[in-house]
GROMACS .gro file of C-alpha atoms in nm:
model
  142
    1MET     CA    1  -0.309  -2.077  -1.232
    2SER     CA    2  -0.439  -2.401  -1.086
    3ASP     CA    3  -0.297  -2.667  -0.857
    4ASP     CA    4  -0.174  -2.856  -1.164
    5CYS     CA    5   0.113  -2.611  -1.220
    6PRO     CA    6   0.441  -2.787  -1.281
    7GLU     CA    7   0.675  -2.790  -0.984
    8LEU     CA    8   0.978  -2.576  -1.045
    9PRO     CA    9   1.313  -2.703  -0.914
   10CYS     CA   10   1.443  -2.351  -0.852
   11PHE     CA   11   1.338  -2.140  -0.553
   12CYS     CA   12   1.385  -1.820  -0.753
   13ALA     CA   13   1.166  -1.935  -1.043
   14ALA     CA   14   0.893  -2.062  -0.809
   15PHE     CA   15   0.902  -1.742  -0.604
   16ARG     CA   16   0.888  -1.522  -0.917
   17ARG     CA   17   0.584  -1.715  -1.044
   18VAL     CA   18   0.406  -1.658  -0.713
   19GLU     CA   19   0.517  -1.293  -0.716
   20ARG     CA   20   0.355  -1.236  -1.057
   21ILE     CA   21   0.031  -1.401  -0.943
   22LEU     CA   22   0.023  -1.191  -0.625
   23THR     CA   23   0.097  -0.872  -0.817
   24ARG     CA   24  -0.195  -0.940  -1.052
   25HIS     CA   25  -0.415  -1.011  -0.750
   26TYR     CA   26  -0.334  -0.680  -0.578
   27ASP     CA   27  -0.344  -0.492  -0.911
   28SER     CA   28  -0.701  -0.605  -0.967
   29TYR     CA   29  -0.808  -0.446  -0.637
   30LEU     CA   30  -0.591  -0.133  -0.655
   31ARG     CA   31  -0.682  -0.046  -1.014
   32GLU     CA   32  -0.972   0.162  -0.880
   33CYS     CA   33  -0.735   0.406  -0.708
   34GLY     CA   34  -0.482   0.416  -0.993
   35LEU     CA   35  -0.185   0.271  -0.807
   36HIS     CA   36   0.024  -0.037  -0.872
   37PRO     CA   37   0.119  -0.249  -0.571
   38SER     CA   38   0.484  -0.138  -0.584
   39GLN     CA   39   0.375   0.227  -0.572
   40LEU     CA   40   0.138   0.163  -0.283
   41TRP     CA   41   0.410  -0.008  -0.078
   42ILE     CA   42   0.634   0.296  -0.129
   43LEU     CA   43   0.357   0.533  -0.019
   44PHE     CA   44   0.276   0.310   0.282
   45PHE     CA   45   0.639   0.301   0.385
   46VAL     CA   46   0.701   0.674   0.344
   47HIS     CA   47   0.376   0.744   0.532
   48GLY     CA   48   0.509   0.554   0.833
   49ASN     CA   49   0.871   0.671   0.800
   50ASP     CA   50   0.865   1.030   0.677
   51LEU     CA   51   1.186   1.213   0.583
   52LEU     CA   52   1.377   0.919   0.440
   53THR     CA   53   1.651   0.946   0.183
   54GLN     CA   54   1.614   0.753  -0.141
   55GLN     CA   55   1.904   0.532  -0.035
   56GLU     CA   56   1.739   0.451   0.300
   57LEU     CA   57   1.409   0.380   0.129
   58ALA     CA   58   1.576   0.147  -0.125
   59ARG     CA   59   1.750  -0.039   0.156
   60GLN     CA   60   1.436  -0.073   0.369
   61LEU     CA   61   1.228  -0.200   0.075
   62SER     CA   62   1.514  -0.411  -0.071
   63MET     CA   63   1.461  -0.237  -0.405
   64ASP     CA   64   1.733  -0.156  -0.652
   65LYS     CA   65   1.791   0.217  -0.698
   66ALA     CA   66   1.681   0.222  -1.064
   67THR     CA   67   1.343   0.058  -0.994
   68LEU     CA   68   1.284   0.281  -0.693
   69SER     CA   69   1.384   0.589  -0.896
   70ARG     CA   70   1.130   0.508  -1.170
   71ASN     CA   71   0.853   0.462  -0.913
   72LEU     CA   72   0.948   0.777  -0.722
   73LYS     CA   73   0.944   0.987  -1.040
   74LEU     CA   74   0.587   0.877  -1.113
   75LEU     CA   75   0.473   0.935  -0.755
   76ILE     CA   76   0.636   1.279  -0.750
   77ARG     CA   77   0.490   1.362  -1.093
   78ASP     CA   78   0.143   1.266  -0.967
   79GLY     CA   79   0.189   1.486  -0.659
   80TYR     CA   80   0.190   1.208  -0.397
   81LEU     CA   81   0.551   1.251  -0.288
   82GLU     CA   82   0.796   1.536  -0.280
   83THR     CA   83   1.166   1.567  -0.214
   84ASN     CA   84   1.329   1.829   0.001
   85PRO     CA   85   1.694   1.912   0.066
   86GLY     CA   86   1.864   1.702   0.331
   87GLU     CA   87   2.162   1.787   0.548
   88ASP     CA   88   2.390   1.823   0.247
   89ARG     CA   89   2.338   1.899  -0.124
   90ARG     CA   90   2.364   1.533  -0.225
   91THR     CA   91   2.081   1.420   0.003
   92ARG     CA   92   1.713   1.457  -0.077
   93LEU     CA   93   1.446   1.366   0.179
   94ILE     CA   94   1.128   1.199   0.055
   95THR     CA   95   0.799   1.304   0.213
   96LEU     CA   96   0.434   1.230   0.157
   97THR     CA   97   0.225   1.524   0.032
   98ALA     CA   98  -0.134   1.599   0.131
   99ALA     CA   99  -0.243   1.436  -0.197
  100GLY     CA  100  -0.027   1.135  -0.108
  101LYS     CA  101  -0.195   1.103   0.231
  102LYS     CA  102  -0.534   1.123   0.060
  103LYS     CA  103  -0.429   0.856  -0.191
  104VAL     CA  104  -0.311   0.624   0.090
  105LYS     CA  105  -0.643   0.676   0.267
  106GLN     CA  106  -0.827   0.590  -0.057
  107ALA     CA  107  -0.610   0.282  -0.118
  108ILE     CA  108  -0.627   0.128   0.232
  109PRO     CA  109  -0.979  -0.021   0.199
  110LEU     CA  110  -0.890  -0.163  -0.145
  111TRP     CA  111  -0.568  -0.312  -0.008
  112GLU     CA  112  -0.763  -0.457   0.288
  113GLN     CA  113  -1.008  -0.623   0.045
  114ALA     CA  114  -0.718  -0.774  -0.152
  115GLN     CA  115  -0.555  -0.890   0.170
  116LYS     CA  116  -0.878  -1.046   0.299
  117ALA     CA  117  -0.941  -1.228  -0.031
  118LEU     CA  118  -0.590  -1.367  -0.023
  119GLU     CA  119  -0.629  -1.471   0.339
  120GLU     CA  120  -0.950  -1.657   0.248
  121LYS     CA  121  -0.771  -1.840  -0.037
  122LEU     CA  122  -0.474  -1.940   0.180
  123GLY     CA  123  -0.674  -2.014   0.494
  124LYS     CA  124  -0.481  -2.102   0.807
  125ASP     CA  125  -0.150  -2.091   0.615
  126PHE     CA  126  -0.177  -1.716   0.556
  127GLU     CA  127  -0.020  -1.592   0.881
  128GLY     CA  128   0.259  -1.850   0.873
  129ILE     CA  129   0.350  -1.772   0.512
  130LEU     CA  130   0.349  -1.397   0.582
  131SER     CA  131   0.565  -1.446   0.890
  132GLN     CA  132   0.816  -1.658   0.697
  133LEU     CA  133   0.832  -1.401   0.414
  134ASN     CA  134   0.896  -1.119   0.660
  135ARG     CA  135   1.189  -1.310   0.810
  136LEU     CA  136   1.353  -1.398   0.477
  137PRO     CA  137   1.529  -1.066   0.403
  138GLY     CA  138   1.717  -1.073   0.731
  139ARG     CA  139   1.822  -1.433   0.676
  140LEU     CA  140   1.921  -1.384   0.313
  141ASN     CA  141   2.112  -1.058   0.361
  142GLN     CA  142   2.348  -1.204   0.622
   0.00000   0.00000   0.00000
């Protein structure tokens, strides 16, 4: 998409358009390791926060339970994540497997390339935009 895109009067529509462009960007880099960006973010997050419940993970990633469930099933099927019993029968803890750790290690350089390419496209605005995006969930969930 070029700079001649029509301006959208709705924040949601404009944000979704950018989201689709960014997803395609990261997809093009991650294709080599067989992960989609949404799957990689889940693996990254579980890697840094082992033994989370699905509910905690959904809350931390601001994902609806159905979308997270679909992604978790694929990641479990592929052997990157596993679930273990929690404190009670209703709770399952999500952990990264050895294969999951290997997949994260394989994906990191690809993600770094995607990140660097995006940083080059956005220039000095990159850090400011990222900072603003990281603050939005807290401001919008109040």
